[in-house]
Short mmCIF file of C-alpha atoms in Angstrom, two decimals:
data_model
loop_
_atom_site.label_atom_id
_atom_site.label_comp_id
_atom_site.label_asym_id
_atom_site.label_seq_id
_atom_site.Cartn_x
_atom_site.Cartn_y
_atom_site.Cartn_z
CA MET K 1 -13.50 -31.65 -70.65
CA ALA K 2 -16.34 -29.28 -71.23
CA LEU K 3 -14.41 -28.03 -74.45
CA VAL K 4 -14.06 -31.39 -76.04
CA ASP K 5 -15.84 -31.39 -79.44
CA LEU K 6 -17.76 -34.64 -79.51
CA ASP K 7 -19.19 -33.92 -83.06
CA VAL K 8 -15.64 -34.21 -84.59
CA THR K 9 -15.70 -36.70 -87.62
CA GLY K 10 -12.00 -37.30 -87.96
CA ALA K 11 -9.76 -39.44 -85.83
CA VAL K 12 -7.94 -36.36 -84.47
CA PRO K 13 -9.50 -34.80 -81.09
CA ARG K 14 -10.68 -31.16 -81.25
CA LEU K 15 -11.52 -28.47 -78.82
CA SER K 16 -14.64 -26.38 -79.36
CA GLY K 17 -12.86 -23.32 -77.89
CA ARG K 18 -9.74 -21.98 -76.28
CA LEU K 19 -8.97 -22.12 -72.41
CA PRO K 20 -9.19 -18.53 -70.99
CA ASP K 21 -5.61 -18.84 -69.22
CA PRO K 22 -3.11 -17.29 -71.88
CA ARG K 23 -0.33 -19.26 -70.48
CA TYR K 24 -1.71 -22.31 -72.22
CA ASP K 25 -0.67 -20.74 -75.48
CA THR K 26 2.81 -19.50 -74.37
CA PRO K 27 5.62 -21.96 -75.25
CA HIS K 28 7.17 -23.57 -71.94
CA SER K 29 4.91 -21.23 -69.61
CA GLY K 30 4.71 -24.00 -67.07
CA LEU K 31 0.85 -24.66 -67.75
CA TYR K 32 -0.04 -27.41 -70.29
CA TRP K 33 -2.87 -29.57 -71.35
CA GLN K 34 -3.07 -32.52 -73.78
CA VAL K 35 -6.10 -34.72 -75.19
CA ARG K 36 -5.28 -38.14 -76.67
CA ASP K 37 -7.88 -40.29 -78.45
CA LEU K 38 -7.20 -43.73 -77.02
CA ASP K 39 -8.48 -45.52 -80.18
CA SER K 40 -6.55 -43.60 -82.82
CA GLN K 41 -3.78 -42.43 -80.54
CA ARG K 42 -3.99 -39.14 -82.23
CA THR K 43 -3.24 -36.07 -79.79
CA ILE K 44 -3.88 -32.43 -79.47
CA ARG K 45 -2.05 -30.37 -77.05
CA SER K 46 -1.50 -27.09 -75.82
CA ARG K 47 0.68 -24.38 -77.55
CA SER K 48 2.87 -24.12 -74.30
CA LEU K 49 4.07 -27.70 -74.86
CA TRP K 50 5.41 -26.87 -78.14
CA ASP K 51 6.69 -30.10 -79.97
CA ARG K 52 6.64 -32.26 -76.52
CA ILE K 53 4.07 -34.90 -75.93
CA LEU K 54 3.28 -35.84 -72.29
CA ASP K 55 3.71 -39.63 -71.76
CA THR K 56 1.47 -41.71 -69.43
CA ASP K 57 -0.10 -45.10 -69.30
CA PRO K 58 -3.44 -45.05 -71.09
CA LYS K 59 -4.42 -48.16 -69.49
CA LEU K 60 -4.90 -46.58 -66.08
CA GLU K 61 -8.37 -45.92 -65.50
CA GLY K 62 -9.90 -43.04 -63.40
CA GLN K 63 -8.32 -39.96 -62.16
CA ARG K 64 -4.79 -39.97 -60.93
CA PHE K 65 -1.86 -37.55 -60.17
CA SER K 66 1.75 -38.48 -61.37
CA THR K 67 4.97 -36.75 -62.08
CA MET K 68 6.23 -36.13 -65.47
CA THR K 69 9.03 -34.60 -67.59
CA GLY K 70 8.20 -31.21 -69.20
CA PRO K 71 9.23 -29.56 -72.43
CA ALA K 72 12.25 -27.88 -70.82
CA GLY K 73 13.31 -30.79 -68.99
CA GLN K 74 11.56 -29.51 -65.60
CA SER K 75 9.46 -31.61 -63.32
CA LEU K 76 5.58 -31.51 -63.79
CA ILE K 77 2.97 -32.50 -61.59
CA ALA K 78 -0.02 -33.88 -63.73
CA LEU K 79 -3.52 -34.77 -63.52
CA SER K 80 -4.78 -37.52 -65.97
CA LEU K 81 -8.12 -38.73 -66.60
CA ASN K 82 -9.66 -41.31 -68.98
CA ALA K 83 -13.03 -40.38 -70.10
CA ASN K 84 -15.75 -42.10 -72.24
CA PHE K 85 -18.10 -40.01 -74.42
CA LYS K 86 -21.11 -41.47 -75.85
CA THR K 87 -22.33 -39.75 -79.27
CA ASN K 88 -25.18 -40.74 -81.62
CA GLN K 89 -22.71 -42.29 -84.03
CA GLN K 90 -20.11 -43.89 -81.63
CA ASN K 91 -18.37 -44.10 -78.27
CA LYS K 92 -15.16 -41.96 -78.04
CA ARG K 93 -12.44 -42.57 -75.44
CA TYR K 94 -10.09 -39.90 -74.65
CA GLN K 95 -7.20 -39.30 -72.16
CA ILE K 96 -7.15 -35.79 -70.78
CA ILE K 97 -4.02 -34.47 -69.10
CA VAL K 98 -3.60 -31.14 -67.37
CA ALA K 99 0.09 -30.38 -65.96
CA GLN K 100 1.79 -27.76 -64.17
CA ASP K 101 5.42 -26.82 -63.43
CA ARG K 102 6.37 -28.00 -59.91
CA SER K 103 8.45 -25.10 -59.40
CA ILE K 104 5.38 -22.81 -59.71
CA LEU K 105 3.62 -24.84 -56.92
CA ASP K 106 6.93 -25.08 -54.76
CA ASP K 107 7.25 -21.25 -55.23
CA SER K 108 3.61 -20.70 -54.14
CA ILE K 109 4.21 -23.04 -51.17
CA LYS K 110 7.28 -21.28 -50.25
CA ASP K 111 5.66 -17.78 -50.70
CA PHE K 112 2.93 -19.08 -48.43
CA ALA K 113 5.15 -20.50 -45.74
CA TRP K 114 7.06 -17.28 -45.46
CA SER K 115 3.67 -15.23 -45.32
CA MET K 116 2.57 -17.74 -42.54
CA VAL K 117 5.96 -17.34 -40.72
CA ILE K 118 5.76 -13.52 -40.98
CA ALA K 119 2.19 -13.68 -39.84
CA LEU K 120 2.73 -15.96 -37.16
CA LEU K 121 5.66 -13.96 -35.75
CA VAL K 122 3.67 -10.83 -35.81
CA LEU K 123 0.73 -12.64 -34.14
CA GLY K 124 3.19 -14.04 -31.54
CA GLY K 125 4.80 -10.68 -30.83
CA ALA K 126 1.37 -9.17 -30.42
CA LEU K 127 0.42 -11.93 -28.05
CA VAL K 128 3.47 -11.41 -26.01
CA VAL K 129 3.08 -7.67 -25.75
CA ILE K 130 -0.66 -8.15 -24.85
CA ALA K 131 0.35 -10.66 -22.22
CA VAL K 132 3.05 -8.22 -20.89
CA LEU K 133 0.41 -5.45 -20.93
CA GLN K 134 -2.28 -7.61 -19.34
CA VAL K 135 0.01 -8.77 -16.41
CA HIS K 136 1.34 -5.09 -15.94
CA PHE K 137 -2.16 -3.49 -15.78
CA GLY K 138 -3.51 -6.59 -13.76
CA LEU K 139 -0.68 -6.00 -11.10
CA LEU K 140 -1.07 -2.18 -10.88
CA PRO K 141 -3.62 -2.63 -7.99
CA PHE K 142 -1.04 -4.59 -6.09
CA LYS K 143 1.73 -1.95 -6.86
CA LYS K 144 -0.64 0.57 -5.37
CA LEU K 145 -1.42 -1.64 -2.38
CA ARG K 146 2.36 -1.85 -1.84
CA GLN K 147 2.70 1.91 -2.01
CA ASP K 148 -0.04 2.29 0.49
CA VAL K 149 1.57 -0.16 2.59
CA GLU K 150 4.91 1.54 2.32
CA SER K 151 3.10 4.75 3.43
CA ILE K 152 1.75 3.15 6.51
CA ARG K 153 5.28 1.66 7.29
CA LYS K 154 6.68 5.32 7.03
CA GLY K 155 4.00 6.73 9.21
CA THR K 156 2.41 9.06 6.63
CA ALA K 157 -0.89 6.98 6.57
CA SER K 158 -2.82 4.87 9.12
CA SER K 159 -4.87 2.57 6.72
CA VAL K 160 -5.27 1.47 3.24
CA GLU K 161 -7.60 3.29 0.93
CA ARG K 162 -10.34 1.23 -0.47
CA SER K 163 -10.32 2.29 -4.10
CA TYR K 164 -9.15 -1.08 -5.57
CA PRO K 165 -10.87 -3.56 -7.95
CA ALA K 166 -13.29 -5.93 -6.41
CA GLU K 167 -10.77 -8.80 -6.62
CA VAL K 168 -8.39 -6.86 -4.34
CA VAL K 169 -10.73 -5.27 -1.82
CA PRO K 170 -10.96 -8.41 0.45
CA LEU K 171 -7.11 -8.40 0.94
CA VAL K 172 -7.38 -4.52 1.63
CA VAL K 173 -10.07 -5.12 4.00
CA GLU K 174 -8.04 -7.75 5.95
CA VAL K 175 -4.95 -5.41 6.05
CA ASN K 176 -7.01 -2.62 7.47
CA GLU K 177 -8.73 -4.77 10.02
CA LEU K 178 -5.44 -6.19 10.91
CA LEU K 179 -3.95 -2.64 11.31
CA ALA K 180 -6.93 -1.57 13.45
CA LEU K 181 -6.61 -4.69 15.59
CA GLN K 182 -2.92 -3.97 16.36
CA GLN K 183 -3.60 -0.17 17.16
CA LYS K 184 -6.48 -1.27 19.23
CA SER K 185 -4.39 -3.64 21.25
CA ILE K 186 -1.59 -1.14 21.68
CA GLU K 187 -4.03 1.37 22.94
CA PHE K 188 -5.65 -1.15 25.04
CA ALA K 189 -2.31 -2.16 26.65
CA ARG K 190 -1.38 1.33 27.30
CA SER K 191 -4.63 2.16 28.78
CA ARG K 192 -4.66 -0.83 31.13
CA ALA K 193 -0.94 0.26 32.10
CA ALA K 194 -2.03 3.58 32.72
CA ASP K 195 -5.02 2.47 34.76
CA LEU K 196 -2.83 0.06 36.76
CA ALA K 197 -0.58 3.04 37.54
CA HIS K 198 -3.00 5.37 38.69
CA GLY K 199 -4.75 2.52 40.68
CA LEU K 200 -1.55 2.08 42.54
CA LYS K 201 -0.71 5.59 43.14
CA THR K 202 -3.59 5.88 45.67
CA PRO K 203 -2.48 3.22 47.87
CA LEU K 204 1.03 4.55 47.51
CA SER K 205 -0.13 7.89 48.76
CA VAL K 206 -1.76 6.09 51.69
CA ILE K 207 1.39 4.47 52.38
CA GLY K 208 3.31 7.77 52.22
CA THR K 209 0.88 9.11 54.71
CA ILE K 210 1.51 6.19 57.19
CA ALA K 211 5.11 6.75 56.91
CA HIS K 212 4.71 10.37 57.92
CA GLU K 213 2.65 9.38 60.71
CA LEU K 214 5.38 6.77 61.85
CA GLU K 215 7.84 9.71 61.51
CA VAL K 216 5.76 11.98 63.59
CA ARG K 217 5.37 9.23 66.28
CA GLY K 218 9.02 8.82 66.42
CA ASP K 219 9.34 5.54 64.50
CA HIS K 220 11.94 6.92 62.18
CA HIS K 221 13.36 3.43 61.17
CA HIS K 222 10.29 1.91 59.81
CA ALA K 223 9.04 5.29 58.59
CA ALA K 224 12.18 5.69 56.46
CA ALA K 225 11.77 2.08 55.15
CA ILE K 226 8.33 2.66 54.21
CA ALA K 227 8.93 5.90 52.49
CA ASN K 228 11.75 4.51 50.57
CA LEU K 229 9.73 1.65 49.20
CA ALA K 230 6.84 3.91 48.26
CA ASP K 231 9.50 6.09 46.48
CA GLU K 232 10.80 3.20 44.44
CA MET K 233 7.60 1.92 43.64
CA HIS K 234 6.47 5.50 42.38
CA GLU K 235 9.63 5.52 40.14
CA ARG K 236 9.26 2.08 38.85
CA ILE K 237 5.44 2.99 37.95
CA ASP K 238 6.53 6.19 36.28
CA TYR K 239 9.20 4.04 34.39
CA GLN K 240 6.77 1.66 32.84
CA LEU K 241 4.34 4.41 32.00
CA ARG K 242 7.18 6.13 30.16
CA LEU K 243 8.00 2.97 28.26
CA SER K 244 4.59 2.24 27.17
CA ARG K 245 4.44 5.62 25.47
CA LEU K 246 7.56 4.78 23.20
CA ARG K 247 6.84 4.22 19.63
CA HIS K 248 7.62 0.61 18.69
CA ARG K 249 8.67 0.23 15.02
CA ALA K 250 9.24 -2.45 12.46
CA ARG K 251 12.88 -2.98 10.98
CA LEU K 252 11.96 -0.97 7.82
CA HIS K 253 9.88 1.79 9.54
CA MET K 254 11.20 5.15 8.37
CA LEU K 255 10.83 8.18 10.59
CA ARG K 256 12.40 11.66 10.44
CA ALA K 257 13.14 14.20 13.28
CA PRO K 258 15.50 17.16 13.30
CA LEU K 259 18.18 16.76 15.91
CA ASN K 260 19.26 20.31 16.28
CA PRO K 261 15.98 22.18 17.14
CA VAL K 262 15.06 19.21 19.47
CA THR K 263 18.62 19.52 21.36
CA THR K 264 18.19 23.28 21.54
CA ARG K 265 14.64 23.00 22.94
CA ALA K 266 15.77 20.72 25.67
CA MET K 267 18.73 23.07 26.63
CA LEU K 268 16.35 26.11 26.68
CA VAL K 269 14.16 24.19 29.21
CA LEU K 270 16.89 23.08 31.45
CA GLN K 271 18.51 26.55 31.43
CA LYS K 272 15.40 27.82 33.17
CA THR K 273 15.63 25.19 35.94
CA LYS K 274 17.33 25.70 39.20
CA GLU K 275 20.21 23.40 38.24
CA GLY K 276 20.47 24.76 34.73
CA GLU K 277 20.70 28.54 35.76
CA ARG K 278 24.02 27.92 37.48
CA LEU K 279 25.89 26.03 34.54
CA GLU K 280 27.65 27.34 31.42
CA TRP K 281 26.19 25.76 28.48
CA LEU K 282 28.83 25.19 25.56
CA THR K 283 27.13 24.24 22.12
CA ASP K 284 28.64 23.21 18.72
CA LEU K 285 25.38 22.66 16.66
CA ASN K 286 26.72 23.41 13.14
CA ASP K 287 25.42 20.35 11.32
CA GLU K 288 21.76 20.32 10.37
CA LEU K 289 20.84 16.74 10.77
CA ASP K 290 17.73 14.78 10.53
CA VAL K 291 17.73 11.37 12.47
CA ASP K 292 15.62 8.34 11.79
CA ILE K 293 13.52 8.24 15.12
CA ASP K 294 10.08 9.42 16.17
CA ALA K 295 10.09 13.16 17.24
CA ASN K 296 8.66 12.61 20.70
CA ASP K 297 10.99 9.61 21.25
CA LEU K 298 14.07 11.94 20.51
CA ILE K 299 12.70 14.68 22.82
CA GLU K 300 12.42 12.23 25.52
CA LEU K 301 15.91 10.75 24.73
CA VAL K 302 17.80 14.12 24.46
CA GLY K 303 15.88 15.57 27.52
CA ILE K 304 16.96 12.50 29.77
CA VAL K 305 20.62 12.81 28.82
CA LEU K 306 20.76 16.52 29.21
CA GLU K 307 19.04 16.62 32.60
CA ASN K 308 21.31 13.76 33.75
CA ALA K 309 24.40 15.95 32.69
CA ALA K 310 22.97 19.00 34.30
CA LYS K 311 22.30 17.08 37.68
CA TRP K 312 25.95 15.92 37.91
CA ALA K 313 27.98 18.94 36.19
CA LYS K 314 29.73 21.35 38.62
CA SER K 315 29.75 24.33 36.31
CA THR K 316 29.85 23.28 32.68
CA VAL K 317 27.78 21.30 30.21
CA SER K 318 29.18 20.78 26.52
CA VAL K 319 26.95 19.85 23.63
CA GLN K 320 28.15 18.89 20.22
CA ILE K 321 26.38 17.35 17.17
CA ARG K 322 28.32 16.11 14.17
CA LYS K 323 27.96 13.81 11.20
CA ASP K 324 29.82 10.35 11.21
CA GLY K 325 29.36 8.82 7.89
CA ASP K 326 25.52 7.79 7.72
CA VAL K 327 25.19 8.18 11.49
CA ALA K 328 24.50 11.44 13.55
CA GLU K 329 26.48 11.69 16.70
CA LEU K 330 25.27 13.71 19.80
CA ARG K 331 28.06 14.15 22.35
CA ILE K 332 27.10 15.58 25.96
CA SER K 333 29.77 16.03 28.48
CA ASP K 334 29.89 17.43 31.98
CA ASP K 335 32.59 18.26 34.50
CA GLY K 336 31.11 16.43 37.13
CA PRO K 337 32.61 13.58 39.35
CA GLY K 338 32.74 11.01 36.46
CA ILE K 339 32.06 7.25 36.67
CA ASP K 340 34.58 4.42 37.82
CA GLN K 341 36.02 2.87 34.70
CA SER K 342 34.73 -0.54 35.63
CA ASN K 343 31.18 0.75 35.71
CA LEU K 344 30.92 2.66 32.47
CA LYS K 345 29.40 -0.07 30.47
CA LEU K 346 26.69 -0.66 33.24
CA VAL K 347 25.49 2.89 33.23
CA GLY K 348 21.84 3.01 32.17
CA VAL K 349 21.30 -0.74 32.89
CA ARG K 350 17.93 -1.11 34.77
CA GLY K 351 18.29 -1.34 38.33
CA ARG K 352 21.89 -0.34 38.45
CA ARG K 353 22.78 3.00 40.21
CA PHE K 354 26.40 3.90 41.29
CA ASP K 355 26.16 7.18 43.35
CA GLU K 356 23.64 7.57 46.04
CA SER K 357 24.67 11.03 46.87
CA ALA K 358 22.21 12.55 44.35
CA PRO K 359 18.40 11.83 44.28
CA GLY K 360 16.97 9.52 41.61
CA SER K 361 16.93 5.86 40.61
CA GLY K 362 18.79 5.65 37.37
CA LEU K 363 15.71 4.80 35.49
CA GLY K 364 16.00 7.78 33.24
CA LEU K 365 19.09 6.49 31.68
CA ALA K 366 17.62 3.18 31.50
CA ILE K 367 14.56 4.50 29.34
CA ALA K 368 17.21 6.34 27.32
CA ARG K 369 18.94 2.94 26.54
CA GLU K 370 15.48 1.45 25.54
CA ILE K 371 14.76 4.36 23.12
CA VAL K 372 18.24 3.86 21.40
CA ALA K 373 17.64 0.22 21.24
CA LEU K 374 14.39 0.84 19.56
CA ASN K 375 15.62 2.88 16.83
CA ASN K 376 18.95 0.90 16.05
CA GLY K 377 21.17 3.39 17.60
CA SER K 378 24.19 3.07 20.33
CA MET K 379 24.81 4.81 23.54
CA SER K 380 28.12 4.87 25.37
CA PHE K 381 29.89 6.61 28.37
CA GLN K 382 33.35 7.75 28.57
CA ASN K 383 35.30 9.72 31.24
CA THR K 384 36.62 13.05 30.29
CA SER K 385 40.08 14.47 30.93
CA SER K 386 38.58 16.92 33.30
CA GLY K 387 37.08 14.02 35.23
CA GLY K 388 33.58 14.33 34.03
CA THR K 389 31.44 12.00 31.81
CA LEU K 390 30.90 12.00 28.17
CA VAL K 391 27.79 10.51 26.68
CA ILE K 392 27.84 9.52 23.01
CA LEU K 393 24.43 8.94 21.35
CA ARG K 394 24.61 7.63 17.59
CA LEU K 395 21.56 7.59 15.76
CA PRO K 396 21.05 6.53 12.03
CA LEU K 397 20.41 9.66 9.75
CA ALA K 398 17.07 9.82 8.08
CA LEU K 399 16.84 9.81 4.10
CA ALA K 400 18.17 12.67 2.34
CA ARG K 401 15.45 15.37 1.28
CA ASN K 402 15.32 14.23 -2.37
CA ASP K 403 15.39 10.49 -1.42
CA ALA K 404 12.65 11.26 1.24
CA GLU K 405 10.52 13.03 -1.45
CA SER K 406 11.06 10.21 -4.03
CA GLU K 407 10.16 7.65 -1.29
CA GLY K 408 6.93 9.75 -0.35
CA SER K 409 8.15 10.11 3.36
CA SER K 410 7.21 12.99 5.50
CA ARG K 411 9.09 14.94 8.20
CA PRO K 412 7.51 15.30 11.51
CA VAL K 413 7.09 18.79 12.62
CA VAL K 414 8.85 19.67 15.83
CA SER K 415 8.38 22.93 17.59
CA THR K 416 11.62 24.58 18.90
CA SER K 417 9.84 27.56 20.84
#
C-alpha cells in the first residue's frame, strides 16, 4: 500500500518502487501480489504470477482472508483489502491482494511442530533425569540412616551419628533416644535382678548357718531339709543371674564368634580341673567355622556342655566340629552311664533332673537350651554305642568373610589363651 503511486494519470495502477523480497519477481515462487483499480478494472501484478490473475469479489469491503488457486494450480492463502485513496484530482479505489502458497505455511508449521516435539522431548527427558536425581539425592540421607541402623543391628555401633540434614535430624534423635532407653531398661532390669540376688544371698547364708546349728544340736532331719532348700534357692538365683546376662537379639541381628578357639579354650580350662585331669580328651576340630552367636554366649554354652560331659564321663570325652550345609555342628560325647531313652527329649528342661547320684540341679543344661533358642540353633541328646551320652549342638554359620566385609559386619575377638 505504501508503494501505490497516487500521482498516476492513466487507468492502470502503478507502484512507485519494487518490493524488497526477490521472490515476488520469480515466476511461481509462492509469493504473489496484485493491485486492481476497481473503477477501470485494470490490474498490475507481481512477476511471480506470470500470466495469472487472482480472482476475488471486489464488492467485499475491508480486510479478509480467503483461499485461491495459484498460477501452478496450487492452493494459496490470500489477504485482500479494498482501499480508497483521496488525491487532489480524484478519489482512487484499489483492491490490493497479497498471497502465499499454503505449502510454504504448512511446511513452516510442520517444521515448527517437529522442532517443538524435539524440544519438548528433550525438556521432558531432562525433567525426568532431574526428578530421578532429585529423588536419589533426596533419599541419600535415608540410605545412610538405613546403613547406620544396619550397623546397630549387627552390633558394630551403638547409636546413629547425627551428621544428617535438618529434616532427618528429628528422626535420628528419636532413634537414638529409643536405643538409649532400651539399653537403659535392660541395664536397669539386670541391676535389679543382681540387687535382688545379692539381697537374698545374705538371708540364705543365715539360713545355712541355722541349718548347721540344727545339725550340731542333732536335729539332722530339719537341718537337711533347710540346707537343701537353701542350696536350691542359691542355684535358682545363679540361674536367673546367668540368664539375665545372655544377649537377646532381633531376628536379623548378625553376630560372629569362632567356634574352634572357644571350644579349645573351654577344654583347656576343664583339663586343669579335678574332673578333667583324669579324662582323655579326643578332639576332631579340623573345620575352622564362625557361628552366628555372641562370643560370650558361645563361651557359656560350650563350657556348660563340656563341663556336663566331664562330670559324667568315666574315662573319655570326645569333641568333634564339622560343617553341615549352612550349620556348624558341635558333637560332644562321653562314656558315662547315659540317659534312659524315654528321657532324652527332656534333658535340659528346666526343673527336670534324672540322676541324683551326682551334685547339681540340672539348671546348667537349661541355660544351654536358652542360649541355643536365642540364637536359632538346636540342641539334641543321643545315647552312644558305648553307653554314654552324645550332645549335638547345631548353630547357624556366620556370613562368609567376603559377605561380611560387604555387609560391614565385624568379628568379635575371643581370646584362646
